PDB file of C-alpha atoms in Angstrom:
ATOM      1  CA  MET A 197      32.504 -18.088 -35.754  1.00 57.00           C
ATOM      2  CA  ASN A 198      29.634 -18.308 -37.932  1.00 61.00           C
ATOM      3  CA  PRO A 199      27.437 -15.918 -36.740  1.00 69.00           C
ATOM      4  CA  LEU A 200      24.274 -17.934 -36.845  1.00 64.00           C
ATOM      5  CA  THR A 201      26.251 -19.938 -34.383  1.00 70.00           C
ATOM      6  CA  ALA A 202      26.892 -17.488 -32.076  1.00 66.00           C
ATOM      7  CA  LEU A 203      23.471 -16.631 -32.317  1.00 67.00           C
ATOM      8  CA  ARG A 204      21.887 -19.866 -31.579  1.00 72.00           C
ATOM      9  CA  ARG A 205      24.814 -20.251 -28.468  1.00 72.00           C
ATOM     10  CA  ALA A 206      23.471 -16.895 -27.182  1.00 69.00           C
ATOM     11  CA  ARG A 207      19.897 -18.285 -26.819  1.00 72.00           C
ATOM     12  CA  ARG A 208      20.485 -20.927 -25.560  1.00 74.00           C
ATOM     13  CA  HIS A 209      22.519 -18.745 -22.518  1.00 75.00           C
ATOM     14  CA  LEU A 210      19.641 -16.188 -22.621  1.00 80.00           C
ATOM     15  CA  VAL A 211      18.342 -17.135 -19.281  1.00 80.00           C
ATOM     16  CA  VAL A 212      21.920 -16.959 -17.852  1.00 82.00           C
ATOM     17  CA  ILE A 213      23.016 -13.698 -19.141  1.00 82.00           C
ATOM     18  CA  ALA A 214      19.758 -11.986 -18.056  1.00 85.00           C
ATOM     19  CA  GLY A 215      20.675 -13.347 -14.561  1.00 86.00           C
ATOM     20  CA  LEU A 216      23.989 -12.187 -14.136  1.00 88.00           C
ATOM     21  CA  LEU A 217      23.123  -8.654 -15.814  1.00 90.00           C
ATOM     22  CA  THR A 218      20.045  -8.078 -13.812  1.00 92.00           C
ATOM     23  CA  LEU A 219      22.694  -9.615 -10.353  1.00 89.00           C
ATOM     24  CA  ALA A 220      24.509  -7.076 -11.279  1.00 91.00           C
ATOM     25  CA  TYR A 221      22.292  -4.780 -11.512  1.00 92.00           C
ATOM     26  CA  MET A 222      21.401  -5.562  -7.938  1.00 90.00           C
ATOM     27  CA  ILE A 223      24.813  -5.717  -6.352  1.00 90.00           C
ATOM     28  CA  LEU A 224      26.160  -2.911  -8.268  1.00 91.00           C
ATOM     29  CA  PRO A 225      24.783  -0.178  -5.637  1.00 90.00           C
ATOM     30  CA  ASN A 226      26.328  -2.351  -2.640  1.00 90.00           C
ATOM     31  CA  VAL A 227      29.418  -1.849  -4.351  1.00 91.00           C
ATOM     32  CA  VAL A 228      29.622   1.680  -4.540  1.00 91.00           C
ATOM     33  CA  VAL A 229      28.939   1.609  -0.868  1.00 91.00           C
ATOM     34  CA  MET A 230      32.591  -0.726  -1.007  1.00 92.00           C
ATOM     35  CA  VAL A 231      34.201   1.862  -2.372  1.00 92.00           C
ATOM     36  CA  PHE A 232      33.047   4.881  -1.138  1.00 90.00           C
ATOM     37  CA  SER A 233      33.676   3.792   2.242  1.00 91.00           C
ATOM     38  CA  PHE A 234      37.090   3.597   1.508  1.00 92.00           C
ATOM     39  CA  ASN A 235      37.144   7.366   0.274  1.00 89.00           C
ATOM     40  CA  LYS A 236      38.644  10.527   2.097  1.00 88.00           C
ATOM     41  CA  PRO A 237      36.230  13.434   0.876  1.00 85.00           C
ATOM     42  CA  THR A 238      37.423  17.177   1.051  1.00 82.00           C
ATOM     43  CA  GLY A 239      34.284  18.544   1.673  1.00 79.00           C
ATOM     44  CA  ARG A 240      30.539  17.350   3.597  1.00 79.00           C
ATOM     45  CA  PHE A 241      29.721  15.123   0.800  1.00 79.00           C
ATOM     46  CA  ASN A 242      30.749  11.392   0.023  1.00 81.00           C
ATOM     47  CA  TYR A 243      29.822  11.924  -3.482  1.00 82.00           C
ATOM     48  CA  SER A 244      33.019  11.698  -4.976  1.00 83.00           C
ATOM     49  CA  TRP A 245      35.693   9.849  -5.441  1.00 86.00           C
ATOM     50  CA  ASN A 246      39.321  11.296  -3.381  1.00 85.00           C
ATOM     51  CA  HIS A 247      41.922   8.955  -2.289  1.00 87.00           C
ATOM     52  CA  PHE A 248      42.002   5.804  -0.698  1.00 89.00           C
ATOM     53  CA  SER A 249      41.869   6.289   2.959  1.00 88.00           C
ATOM     54  CA  LEU A 250      41.482   3.561   6.182  1.00 89.00           C
ATOM     55  CA  ASP A 251      40.470   5.954   8.843  1.00 87.00           C
ATOM     56  CA  ALA A 252      36.676   5.849   8.417  1.00 87.00           C
ATOM     57  CA  TRP A 253      37.229   1.856   9.176  1.00 91.00           C
ATOM     58  CA  LYS A 254      39.722   2.516  12.142  1.00 88.00           C
ATOM     59  CA  SER A 255      36.873   4.776  13.720  1.00 87.00           C
ATOM     60  CA  PRO A 256      33.783   3.749  12.698  1.00 86.00           C
ATOM     61  CA  CYS A 257      31.474   5.430  15.694  1.00 87.00           C
ATOM     62  CA  GLY A 258      33.716   8.656  14.385  1.00 82.00           C
ATOM     63  CA  ALA A 259      30.624  10.274  13.389  1.00 82.00           C
ATOM     64  CA  ALA A 260      28.466  11.299  16.240  1.00 83.00           C
ATOM     65  CA  GLY A 261      25.308   9.710  17.203  1.00 86.00           C
ATOM     66  CA  LEU A 262      26.132   7.411  14.641  1.00 88.00           C
ATOM     67  CA  CYS A 263      26.722   3.851  16.734  1.00 90.00           C
ATOM     68  CA  GLY A 264      24.358   5.244  18.976  1.00 92.00           C
ATOM     69  CA  SER A 265      21.103   4.964  16.428  1.00 93.00           C
ATOM     70  CA  LEU A 266      22.880   1.900  14.570  1.00 92.00           C
ATOM     71  CA  GLY A 267      22.361   0.373  18.743  1.00 93.00           C
ATOM     72  CA  LEU A 268      18.724   1.278  18.627  1.00 94.00           C
ATOM     73  CA  SER A 269      18.168   0.516  15.072  1.00 94.00           C
ATOM     74  CA  LEU A 270      19.707  -3.508  16.289  1.00 94.00           C
ATOM     75  CA  GLN A 271      17.989  -3.873  18.943  1.00 95.00           C
ATOM     76  CA  ILE A 272      14.687  -2.688  17.128  1.00 96.00           C
ATOM     77  CA  ALA A 273      15.316  -5.437  14.798  1.00 95.00           C
ATOM     78  CA  VAL A 274      16.247  -8.375  16.958  1.00 96.00           C
ATOM     79  CA  TYR A 275      13.001  -7.773  19.308  1.00 96.00           C
ATOM     80  CA  ALA A 276      10.682  -7.006  16.127  1.00 96.00           C
ATOM     81  CA  THR A 277      12.106 -10.277  14.619  1.00 96.00           C
ATOM     82  CA  ILE A 278      11.351 -12.372  17.861  1.00 96.00           C
ATOM     83  CA  GLY A 279       8.000 -11.551  18.318  1.00 95.00           C
ATOM     84  CA  ALA A 280       7.012 -11.407  14.661  1.00 95.00           C
ATOM     85  CA  THR A 281       8.427 -15.046  13.779  1.00 95.00           C
ATOM     86  CA  VAL A 282       6.404 -16.198  17.120  1.00 95.00           C
ATOM     87  CA  LEU A 283       3.344 -14.510  15.776  1.00 94.00           C
ATOM     88  CA  GLY A 284       3.433 -15.249  12.606  1.00 93.00           C
ATOM     89  CA  THR A 285       4.428 -19.112  12.500  1.00 93.00           C
ATOM     90  CA  MET A 286       1.695 -19.924  15.289  1.00 92.00           C
ATOM     91  CA  ILE A 287      -1.022 -17.915  12.782  1.00 91.00           C
ATOM     92  CA  ALA A 288       0.989 -19.846  10.219  1.00 91.00           C
ATOM     93  CA  PHE A 289       0.041 -23.567  11.634  1.00 90.00           C
ATOM     94  CA  ALA A 290      -2.617 -22.134  12.697  1.00 89.00           C
ATOM     95  CA  LEU A 291      -4.477 -20.925   9.237  1.00 89.00           C
ATOM     96  CA  VAL A 292      -3.279 -24.644   7.703  1.00 86.00           C
ATOM     97  CA  ARG A 293      -3.782 -27.271   9.779  1.00 84.00           C
ATOM     98  CA  TYR A 294      -7.181 -25.633  11.253  1.00 83.00           C
ATOM     99  CA  ARG A 295     -10.630 -25.074  10.078  1.00 82.00           C
ATOM    100  CA  PHE A 296     -12.205 -22.000  12.302  1.00 81.00           C
ATOM    101  CA  HIS A 297     -14.876 -19.313  11.127  1.00 82.00           C
ATOM    102  CA  GLY A 298     -13.387 -16.415   9.389  1.00 79.00           C
ATOM    103  CA  ARG A 299     -10.438 -18.846   8.105  1.00 80.00           C
ATOM    104  CA  GLY A 300     -10.944 -17.171   4.754  1.00 81.00           C
ATOM    105  CA  PRO A 301     -10.790 -13.578   5.494  1.00 84.00           C
ATOM    106  CA  VAL A 302      -8.177 -13.821   7.898  1.00 82.00           C
ATOM    107  CA  ASN A 303      -6.142 -15.832   4.868  1.00 81.00           C
ATOM    108  CA  SER A 304      -6.530 -12.983   2.546  1.00 81.00           C
ATOM    109  CA  LEU A 305      -6.484 -10.119   4.965  1.00 83.00           C
ATOM    110  CA  ILE A 306      -2.817 -11.619   6.197  1.00 84.00           C
ATOM    111  CA  PHE A 307      -1.568  -9.942   2.904  1.00 82.00           C
ATOM    112  CA  LEU A 308      -2.623  -5.587   3.267  1.00 83.00           C
ATOM    113  CA  PRO A 309       0.654  -4.981   5.507  1.00 82.00           C
ATOM    114  CA  MET A 310       2.209  -6.657   2.480  1.00 85.00           C
ATOM    115  CA  ALA A 311       0.398  -5.318  -0.366  1.00 84.00           C
ATOM    116  CA  MET A 312      -0.564  -1.730   1.256  1.00 86.00           C
ATOM    117  CA  PRO A 313       1.425   1.568   0.599  1.00 88.00           C
ATOM    118  CA  GLU A 314       3.900   1.865   3.703  1.00 89.00           C
ATOM    119  CA  VAL A 315       2.609   5.845   3.500  1.00 92.00           C
ATOM    120  CA  VAL A 316      -0.877   4.572   4.564  1.00 91.00           C
ATOM    121  CA  MET A 317      -0.027   2.688   7.342  1.00 91.00           C
ATOM    122  CA  ALA A 318       2.817   4.328   8.579  1.00 93.00           C
ATOM    123  CA  ALA A 319      -0.369   7.247   8.649  1.00 93.00           C
ATOM    124  CA  SER A 320      -2.541   4.956   9.689  1.00 92.00           C
ATOM    125  CA  LEU A 321      -0.620   3.539  13.175  1.00 93.00           C
ATOM    126  CA  LEU A 322       0.402   7.775  14.387  1.00 93.00           C
ATOM    127  CA  THR A 323      -2.937   8.060  13.833  1.00 94.00           C
ATOM    128  CA  LEU A 324      -3.912   5.135  16.158  1.00 92.00           C
ATOM    129  CA  PHE A 325      -1.436   6.240  18.876  1.00 93.00           C
ATOM    130  CA  LEU A 326      -2.130   9.447  19.205  1.00 92.00           C
ATOM    131  CA  ASN A 327      -5.619   8.255  19.343  1.00 93.00           C
ATOM    132  CA  LEU A 328      -4.650   6.094  22.033  1.00 92.00           C
ATOM    133  CA  GLY A 329      -2.545   8.798  24.089  1.00 91.00           C
ATOM    134  CA  ALA A 330       0.753   6.588  23.532  1.00 91.00           C
ATOM    135  CA  GLN A 331       4.411   8.449  23.480  1.00 92.00           C
ATOM    136  CA  LEU A 332       5.973   7.426  20.405  1.00 93.00           C
ATOM    137  CA  GLY A 333       9.342   6.211  20.708  1.00 92.00           C
ATOM    138  CA  PHE A 334      11.366   3.336  20.993  1.00 94.00           C
ATOM    139  CA  TRP A 335       7.711   0.581  21.596  1.00 94.00           C
ATOM    140  CA  THR A 336       5.435   2.614  19.411  1.00 95.00           C
ATOM    141  CA  ILE A 337       8.363   1.849  17.199  1.00 95.00           C
ATOM    142  CA  LEU A 338       8.331  -2.035  18.117  1.00 95.00           C
ATOM    143  CA  ILE A 339       4.987  -2.576  17.330  1.00 94.00           C
ATOM    144  CA  ALA A 340       4.699  -0.895  14.073  1.00 94.00           C
ATOM    145  CA  HIS A 341       7.800  -3.237  13.242  1.00 95.00           C
ATOM    146  CA  ILE A 342       5.961  -6.167  14.426  1.00 94.00           C
ATOM    147  CA  MET A 343       3.002  -5.490  12.527  1.00 91.00           C
ATOM    148  CA  PHE A 344       4.672  -4.952   8.990  1.00 90.00           C
ATOM    149  CA  CYS A 345       6.567  -7.958   9.647  1.00 92.00           C
ATOM    150  CA  LEU A 346       4.278 -10.404  10.881  1.00 92.00           C
ATOM    151  CA  SER A 347       2.863 -10.728   7.277  1.00 91.00           C
ATOM    152  CA  PHE A 348       5.644 -11.818   5.715  1.00 92.00           C
ATOM    153  CA  VAL A 349       6.707 -14.469   8.727  1.00 94.00           C
ATOM    154  CA  VAL A 350       2.972 -16.009   7.906  1.00 93.00           C
ATOM    155  CA  VAL A 351       4.380 -15.694   4.120  1.00 91.00           C
ATOM    156  CA  ALA A 352       7.237 -17.633   4.379  1.00 91.00           C
ATOM    157  CA  VAL A 353       5.692 -19.765   7.256  1.00 92.00           C
ATOM    158  CA  LYS A 354       3.008 -20.943   6.370  1.00 91.00           C
ATOM    159  CA  ALA A 355       4.770 -22.296   2.077  1.00 88.00           C
ATOM    160  CA  ARG A 356       6.474 -24.552   4.532  1.00 89.00           C
ATOM    161  CA  VAL A 357       3.974 -25.631   6.767  1.00 87.00           C
ATOM    162  CA  MET A 358       1.467 -26.758   3.379  1.00 87.00           C
ATOM    163  CA  SER A 359       4.751 -28.856   2.454  1.00 85.00           C
ATOM    164  CA  MET A 360       5.181 -30.604   4.589  1.00 83.00           C
ATOM    165  CA  ASP A 361       3.863 -34.672   4.401  1.00 80.00           C
ATOM    166  CA  PRO A 362       1.448 -34.925   7.212  1.00 80.00           C
ATOM    167  CA  ARG A 363       2.075 -38.941   7.345  1.00 82.00           C
ATOM    168  CA  LEU A 364       5.639 -37.749   9.449  1.00 82.00           C
ATOM    169  CA  GLU A 365       3.675 -37.283  12.061  1.00 80.00           C
ATOM    170  CA  GLU A 366       1.463 -39.581  12.065  1.00 81.00           C
ATOM    171  CA  ALA A 367       4.375 -42.169  11.834  1.00 85.00           C
ATOM    172  CA  ALA A 368       5.904 -40.398  15.330  1.00 83.00           C
ATOM    173  CA  ARG A 369       2.729 -40.577  16.550  1.00 81.00           C
ATOM    174  CA  ASP A 370       2.473 -44.260  15.728  1.00 78.00           C
ATOM    175  CA  LEU A 371       6.029 -45.261  17.730  1.00 81.00           C
ATOM    176  CA  TYR A 372       4.098 -43.406  20.713  1.00 78.00           C
ATOM    177  CA  ALA A 373       5.604 -39.522  20.582  1.00 81.00           C
ATOM    178  CA  GLY A 374       3.921 -37.215  22.731  1.00 82.00           C
ATOM    179  CA  PRO A 375       2.291 -34.215  20.725  1.00 82.00           C
ATOM    180  CA  VAL A 376       5.685 -32.140  22.305  1.00 84.00           C
ATOM    181  CA  GLN A 377       8.120 -34.731  21.216  1.00 86.00           C
ATOM    182  CA  THR A 378       6.377 -34.517  17.781  1.00 84.00           C
ATOM    183  CA  PHE A 379       6.217 -30.990  17.253  1.00 84.00           C
ATOM    184  CA  LEU A 380      10.117 -30.570  18.620  1.00 82.00           C
ATOM    185  CA  ARG A 381      11.663 -33.535  16.783  1.00 84.00           C
ATOM    186  CA  VAL A 382       9.537 -33.799  13.004  1.00 85.00           C
ATOM    187  CA  THR A 383       7.535 -31.074  13.107  1.00 85.00           C
ATOM    188  CA  LEU A 384      10.094 -27.787  13.679  1.00 86.00           C
ATOM    189  CA  PRO A 385      12.782 -28.963  12.184  1.00 86.00           C
ATOM    190  CA  ILE A 386      10.801 -29.634   8.916  1.00 86.00           C
ATOM    191  CA  ALA A 387       9.289 -26.031   9.524  1.00 89.00           C
ATOM    192  CA  ALA A 388      12.706 -24.510  11.112  1.00 89.00           C
ATOM    193  CA  PRO A 389      13.838 -23.100   6.728  1.00 87.00           C
ATOM    194  CA  GLY A 390      10.787 -21.955   6.440  1.00 90.00           C
ATOM    195  CA  ILE A 391      11.133 -19.972  10.336  1.00 92.00           C
ATOM    196  CA  ALA A 392      14.188 -19.114   9.288  1.00 90.00           C
ATOM    197  CA  ALA A 393      13.353 -16.934   5.910  1.00 89.00           C
ATOM    198  CA  GLY A 394      10.235 -15.016   7.653  1.00 92.00           C
ATOM    199  CA  ALA A 395      13.483 -14.557  11.054  1.00 93.00           C
ATOM    200  CA  LEU A 396      15.871 -13.104   8.488  1.00 90.00           C
ATOM    201  CA  LEU A 397      13.548 -11.296   6.554  1.00 91.00           C
ATOM    202  CA  SER A 398      12.336  -9.645   9.571  1.00 94.00           C
ATOM    203  CA  PHE A 399      15.611  -8.304  10.626  1.00 93.00           C
ATOM    204  CA  ALA A 400      16.158  -6.623   6.823  1.00 91.00           C
ATOM    205  CA  LEU A 401      13.032  -5.490   6.958  1.00 92.00           C
ATOM    206  CA  SER A 402      12.789  -3.665  10.476  1.00 94.00           C
ATOM    207  CA  PHE A 403      16.752  -2.394  10.686  1.00 93.00           C
ATOM    208  CA  ASP A 404      16.306  -1.162   7.057  1.00 90.00           C
ATOM    209  CA  ASP A 405      12.565   0.299   7.261  1.00 92.00           C
ATOM    210  CA  PHE A 406      12.422   4.064   7.270  1.00 92.00           C
ATOM    211  CA  ILE A 407       9.030   5.712   6.565  1.00 93.00           C
ATOM    212  CA  ILE A 408       6.333   3.898   9.270  1.00 93.00           C
ATOM    213  CA  THR A 409       9.828   4.261  11.809  1.00 94.00           C
ATOM    214  CA  ASN A 410       9.838   8.338  10.597  1.00 93.00           C
ATOM    215  CA  PHE A 411       5.833   8.926  10.931  1.00 94.00           C
ATOM    216  CA  ASN A 412       5.688   6.550  14.327  1.00 93.00           C
ATOM    217  CA  ALA A 413       9.299   7.413  16.401  1.00 91.00           C
ATOM    218  CA  GLY A 414       8.637  11.009  17.973  1.00 87.00           C
ATOM    219  CA  SER A 415      12.134  12.169  18.539  1.00 88.00           C
ATOM    220  CA  THR A 416      13.425   9.222  18.808  1.00 91.00           C
ATOM    221  CA  VAL A 417      16.847   8.652  15.661  1.00 92.00           C
ATOM    222  CA  THR A 418      17.050   4.923  14.073  1.00 93.00           C
ATOM    223  CA  PHE A 419      20.169   4.378  11.805  1.00 93.00           C
ATOM    224  CA  PRO A 420      17.722   4.627   8.543  1.00 92.00           C
ATOM    225  CA  MET A 421      17.025   8.006  10.215  1.00 92.00           C
ATOM    226  CA  PHE A 422      20.158   9.225  10.998  1.00 92.00           C
ATOM    227  CA  VAL A 423      21.256   8.396   7.690  1.00 90.00           C
ATOM    228  CA  TRP A 424      18.357  10.158   5.948  1.00 90.00           C
ATOM    229  CA  GLY A 425      19.218  13.322   8.117  1.00 87.00           C
ATOM    230  CA  SER A 426      23.456  12.888   7.039  1.00 85.00           C
ATOM    231  CA  ALA A 427      22.003  13.482   4.010  1.00 80.00           C
ATOM    232  CA  GLN A 428      20.991  16.827   4.031  1.00 80.00           C
ATOM    233  CA  ARG A 429      23.900  18.265   6.290  1.00 80.00           C
ATOM    234  CA  GLY A 430      26.541  16.011   5.055  1.00 80.00           C
ATOM    235  CA  THR A 431      27.715  12.333   4.556  1.00 83.00           C
ATOM    236  CA  PRO A 432      30.377  10.632   6.393  1.00 88.00           C
ATOM    237  CA  VAL A 433      32.308   7.755   5.201  1.00 89.00           C
ATOM    238  CA  GLN A 434      31.390   5.736   8.015  1.00 90.00           C
ATOM    239  CA  ILE A 435      27.676   5.411   6.878  1.00 91.00           C
ATOM    240  CA  ASN A 436      29.343   3.687   3.688  1.00 91.00           C
ATOM    241  CA  VAL A 437      31.682   1.237   6.498  1.00 92.00           C
ATOM    242  CA  ILE A 438      28.181   0.260   8.455  1.00 91.00           C
ATOM    243  CA  GLY A 439      26.185  -0.527   5.302  1.00 90.00           C
ATOM    244  CA  THR A 440      29.174  -3.002   3.425  1.00 92.00           C
ATOM    245  CA  ALA A 441      29.817  -4.088   7.320  1.00 91.00           C
ATOM    246  CA  MET A 442      25.678  -4.942   6.767  1.00 89.00           C
ATOM    247  CA  PHE A 443      26.150  -6.194   3.395  1.00 89.00           C
ATOM    248  CA  VAL A 444      28.998  -8.189   3.583  1.00 90.00           C
ATOM    249  CA  ILE A 445      27.429 -10.146   7.182  1.00 89.00           C
ATOM    250  CA  ALA A 446      24.791 -10.964   5.488  1.00 86.00           C
ATOM    251  CA  VAL A 447      26.413 -12.798   2.131  1.00 87.00           C
ATOM    252  CA  LEU A 448      28.056 -14.522   4.855  1.00 89.00           C
ATOM    253  CA  ILE A 449      24.728 -15.656   6.372  1.00 85.00           C
ATOM    254  CA  VAL A 450      23.420 -16.664   3.364  1.00 82.00           C
ATOM    255  CA  VAL A 451      26.889 -18.664   1.919  1.00 86.00           C
ATOM    256  CA  ALA A 452      26.639 -19.977   5.051  1.00 86.00           C
ATOM    257  CA  GLY A 453      22.867 -21.055   5.643  1.00 79.00           C
ATOM    258  CA  GLN A 454      23.554 -22.224   1.380  1.00 81.00           C
ATOM    259  CA  LEU A 455      26.457 -25.163   3.083  1.00 84.00           C
ATOM    260  CA  VAL A 456      24.815 -26.300   5.726  1.00 81.00           C
ATOM    261  CA  SER A 457      22.424 -26.885   3.599  1.00 76.00           C
ATOM    262  CA  GLY A 458      24.767 -28.854   0.572  1.00 78.00           C
ATOM    263  CA  ARG A 459      26.099 -30.861   3.482  1.00 81.00           C
ATOM    264  CA  ARG A 460      22.585 -32.007   4.867  1.00 75.00           C
ATOM    265  CA  ALA A 461      21.659 -32.707   1.214  1.00 71.00           C
ATOM    266  CA  ARG A 462      24.999 -34.792   0.919  1.00 77.00           C
ATOM    267  CA  ALA A 463      24.707 -37.015   3.620  1.00 73.00           C
ATOM    268  CA  GLY A 464      21.048 -37.527   3.575  1.00 65.00           C
ATOM    269  CA  SER A 465      22.182 -39.206   0.013  1.00 67.00           C
ATOM    270  CA  ALA A 466      24.916 -41.221   0.762  1.00 65.00           C
ATOM    271  CA  SER A 467      22.852 -43.050   3.629  1.00 60.00           C
TER     272      SER A 467
END
């Protein structure tokens, strides 16, 4: 093949090639975690390949305290997701649909938790809780997680609400739909993708957070804190098993969402 022709073809597909390389770079750590979940290390640390084994998959709770910390992280993530999604959705609708005094500053301040370094927010929250005399533990972690997840939900839902056509709601009211019916049958279904995106992002951020949790946890141990502590004493293979399971579940959720969206799009075009 002519080198000039090959260069032109490479230029034509440069964006695709760059995208695939970036995707491979992002997925590579997950692949490493997945591969080492089938390892049977000789020592305390699961950092070098020894030989293939399914022992860790047969007993994912074999490491003491792992499943307890995992259950706690899942519980906090679910509660934080619910709280942040409900509050964030209401804030997003208020910022888009209503004009009130201080709307501009609120619109700007909502980005602060996203832009502020986590260590600064963690120290500030710890100072607040100590000044209030709060007992560090489950509830302080939950409050902190709702606080930093809130901004992400607001941004996701706000973008969706701003793109909504108000004439659809006007048409529903013209057809004698009440405010509740209009919201449930028109507004909420249209805003649902943004709400779902904010909820999934909140769950991932809450489950994964270490810095803010470490400052405000007291003696409570979540899964990220368990992983950090294990990395100093000896990393059990079960951590890789849990990481692999979470990654596969996340991928399945995304694929399922894409399939549902594709079916709806095809059904809409067919009708």
